[in-house]
Structure formats: C-alpha cells, structure tokens
Amino acid sequence: MIEVKHVDKSFDGNHVLKNVSAVFEDGKTNMIIGASGSGKTVLMKSIIGLHRIDNGQIEYDGRNLPDMRMKEIRLLRREVGMLFQGSALFDSMTVLENVMYPLEMFADTTKEEMEARARYCLQHVDLKEQSYGLPPSEISGGMQKRVAIARAIALQPKYLFCDEPNSGLDPKTSLIIDRLIHDITVEFNITTIINSHDMNSVMEIGENIIFINKGEKAWQGSKDDIFHVDNQDLNDFVFASELYKKVKKANA
Amino acid sequence: MNIFQDTGKYVLLMRRVLVQPDRWRMFFRQFPKELEKLGLQSLPIVIIISVFIGAIMTIQTKLNTENPLLPTYSTGLVTRDTLLLEFSSTILCLILAGKIGSNIASEIGTMRITEQIDALEIMGVNSANFLILPKIAAFVIMMPFLVIFSMAVGLSGGYLVGVFSDIITTADYLLGIQYAFIPYYVFYSLVKSLVFAFLISSVAAFYGYYAVGGALDVGKASTNAVVNSSILILFFNLLITNLMLN
Ligand SMILES: Nc1ncnc2c1ncn2[C@@H]1O[C@H](COP(=O)(O)OP(=O)(O)OP(=O)(O)O)[C@@H](O)[C@H]1O
Ligand SMILES: [Mg+2]
C-alpha cells in the first residue's frame, strides 16, 4: 500500500501539485486520471522520488520516502517496477538482455537462472521466442510495451508504476496491455498505479480511481461510480467523447 | 546557464560517477565496448590528420625558413617539437573533442530524453556511474596510445615529404627529428592528454546527462559539450604548460 499525504510540488513558481492525498491499495489497479497537463506524470514521478516534493509524505507500507537517504531510496526502488510513457527500453541491448538487465544488476543467482527468469517473464507477457534476440527498435510498439512490462516484473516488484501504458497503441492492443497489467497485479498482489487519460482503460481495469484536475485531487472512487458523479470537471473529462455521451444517454 | 551553478552541478555529477560500480561484472562488460568505440574507432581520423599535418608542417617550415645560416636539420627539429609539444596532444584533443564529445553527449542525451536514464534510476541503479564511468575510463586509458600514435604517424608524414619531393632530403629530415631530443616533452604531452581526455569525456557526459526536451535539445547538448570542452582544453593547456615547462 502506498499512501500519499498532502503533497505539494512546484517548478519555479509553477504550482503543479496542490495538497494531493490518496491511498493506493495492494493487488489493485489504482488509476490516476486527468486531462493532459493536469500533473499526472509529476505526481507519479514524485511518488517514486524522481521529483523531490516540497511538502507532504509518501509512505510505502509505512516507510516515508522524503525522509530517506539516497541509499535507502535505491534499496526501495529495487521493489519498484516502472513502465514509462515511451517504453524506455535500452536500445543498445536486445529484448532478452533488457529483461535480464535488472537481474544481472541485483539478483544473486547464476547466469542460467537469470536467463530462465527473463524467459519466463517474456513468455508471461506473450512474447514469442523469435523476438528475444532483436533490438527494441526492430519490434512493434505493442511488443515494446510487453518487453517493458517483462523488465518491470523481472525482480518481482511490490509496486508497479505505469505512465500511460497504452499511449501510441491501437484500441485492441491497448486493451490487451491493460488486461495484462491487471492480471499481473492480481496474480502477484502488486500495488499498481497507472496514469491514464483513456476512458476505455478506466472502464476496463479501473478499480480505485483518482481524478486529478489542475494539480488537485478532485475525486476518488471506482469505475462503477464514475458515471454518477456530481463533479463538473470530472463529467467534462469522462464525457468528452461522443461515445461516452451516448453511453450516458442510454443509461439515463 | 550560470557558470558557477553548472560547475557545482558538474562536480556533484562527478561525485556520483567516480565511485565503485554496483557490479564490476557489468562495468567490465561495458568497458571493452567503449575502448573500441572511443579509442580504436578514433584511429583512422588520428592517422589521416597526423600524417597530413606532419607533412604540411615540414613543407611550410622548410619553405618559410630558406636561410643558408640555419642548419639543415632545423626543419626536422621544428616539425618534431611542434608535434611533440602541441599538435599530438592539444590539437589532436581539440579534434577528438568534436568526434568523441558529440558522440558521448548525444548518446547519453538520447537516453535521457527517452527516459532510459529514469528507467535505470527506478531500478535503483546509479545511472551516472553505470553510463559514464566506463566511457571516461576507456577514453583516458586509450588517449596516451592515440597521442604516441599521432606523434609517430606525424613524423612519418614529414618523412614522406622527403621521399616524394625535393623540398627536403630524408637524411636532413631524419637528422633533424633526432637532434637534441628531449624525452620530457613526450611525458609533458602525455600528462596533458590525460587531463584533456578526462575533460572531453566528462564534460560531454555532463551535457548529455542533463539534457531536457527533445531531439533538438540533444543536438544543442552535444554542441555545448564540444564548444565548452574545447575552451577548457585551451585553458588547461595554458595552466599545465605553465606548471610543467616553466
Ligand atoms: N521537469 C519539469 N520542470 C518544470 N515543469 C514541469 C516539469 N515536468 C512537468 N512540468 C509541468 O507540470 C505540469 C504537469 O505536467 P505533467 O507532465 O504531469 O502532465 P500530465 O498530466 O502527465 O499530462 P499528459 O497527459 O500530457 O502526460 C505541466 O504544466 C508541465 O509544464
Ligand atoms: Mg504524462
């Protein structure tokens, strides 16, 4: 469980996060949603400590991140996996080497065991053997996301962060990736946090949803509640597309 | 953009770079690749430039000093000392600052803007150490070999002038490059080149590591890396020359 309490963050006078508090639960796909520029990525990067926050607490099962020294943060991060907006695969390594990298850096097992673990993770995300020897630039965007997920779970993380996991993917592939993240979360009981502005993902896997509006937490709830909320900003966000307007009409 | 702020940031970065790697095994996997990329792959440009400069310097010196009072060995001597003192260290490093500096800055800068550095940090890796230390170590170790190589090739360039033209005889040239040889000059050149190698690789890594934005900014970072490491080379050249030759 990750608890965020009264977090503030600004960049040179630009107040991006304003007194944000939220709870992210184990074994659930927690989602941070909001319009472009609302501060989702900044919130996520603050939670992991890539940005230093100005005020507040970020507790990983009781351990407060802002109090930690760099060394402790590094140790904590070995329990963290992250999926970046652009996959962030190492382009000087092959697919298999990418997944093996965190193991080689931190696991105390033999090379054979590492490779076996990497192959297990790659199979788990449905990646075929033929692509293991290729550099990331030679596989499709959807496959890159899969590799990135495999790399993120290689060290069996307790916490998984996904920044817009389906940006740049077609709707069908997006769905597959969303479900993959959800299944992994449940299977390994991970605290997963997903950034998204895609309502399809929200409806598919949103269990604990936090809506960020202009840097403030404006709402928190589940996907079942999201259609019946009396919050203008949230409604504007949810029913931005014609499709969801129609869904709303049909429901009414 | 503040020079003091940047210097402080550079020092802090170097403190993260110059520590023991998390895993030596990973360091030694990266290190030979860098030796090849930064060292061996620089050989062709070192050869081409050194041989031409050696030849041209011999021709120019001879043509511009047509004074019967000057001894015949003077051309070889001037060529040799210029190569040993300045060309094969300072000028060569200025050229390599362009090649190696832009290479390192753009490689690390690209990793920064595509979030690969963030990915390393998230794993708990000291990204500065993992990415930068092998490059600095490899380039600093290769540099003396490149310098010695440049000296040898440059001297052969002058010799070729003797062989292929009537401007100077090979006998005069060979006498000149051996006349009053001071081995300390080679040592001085090597010391300088080690400092320059460190400057080129670390300054380029600094600009790449702190690149922000997109592809255009990576280009800017690599321009900044080349310009600023060149200025630093000239400045340190003055400093070291004062210390070692005065
Ligand atoms: N490193 C930074 N330095 C200064 N300002 C930043 C930085 N990162 C983000 N910001 C600012 O914070 C605000 C929120 O940005 P953020 O990237 O969190 O938005 P987002 O909700 O993730 O948007 P998107 O959905 O487009 O990814 C923006 O106004 C941005 O300019
Ligand atoms: Mg974002």
XYZ file of C-alpha atoms in Angstrom, chain A residues 45 48 50 70 74 77-78 80 82 84-86 88-91 101-102 104-108 111 151, chain B residues 16 22-23 25-26 29-30 33 110-111 114-127 130:
50
model
C 7.416 10.754 -10.578
C 8.823 7.322 -6.919
C 12.274 11.181 -9.391
C 19.690 8.239 -1.480
C 17.891 2.923 -4.083
C 13.491 1.100 -5.795
C 14.546 -2.500 -6.166
C 9.599 -0.972 -7.741
C 8.003 1.071 -13.840
C 7.425 4.536 -18.996
C 5.329 6.501 -21.448
C 7.758 5.676 -24.265
C 12.319 3.385 -22.272
C 13.935 0.137 -23.365
C 17.728 0.201 -23.568
C 18.381 0.443 -27.272
C 19.468 -6.339 -17.022
C 17.797 -5.743 -13.621
C 22.195 -9.048 -13.596
C 22.402 -5.823 -11.659
C 20.757 -7.030 -8.468
C 19.937 -10.743 -8.361
C 22.340 -13.164 -6.733
C 23.516 -16.609 -15.264
C 11.502 -5.983 -17.499
C 28.267 10.082 -8.389
C 27.341 -1.560 -8.272
C 28.559 -4.604 -10.130
C 30.859 -7.530 -13.929
C 28.523 -5.033 -15.609
C 31.008 -5.775 -19.980
C 30.636 -2.121 -20.989
C 32.882 -1.748 -25.959
C 19.179 10.455 -26.123
C 18.998 8.058 -23.195
C 13.765 8.738 -23.958
C 13.569 8.095 -20.182
C 16.162 5.313 -20.289
C 18.098 7.088 -17.539
C 14.918 7.335 -15.454
C 14.402 3.624 -16.062
C 17.869 2.923 -14.651
C 17.233 5.140 -11.646
C 13.908 3.427 -10.967
C 15.661 0.091 -10.856
C 17.920 1.522 -8.176
C 20.975 1.697 -10.440
C 23.448 4.562 -10.080
C 22.862 5.622 -13.685
C 26.883 2.906 -14.908
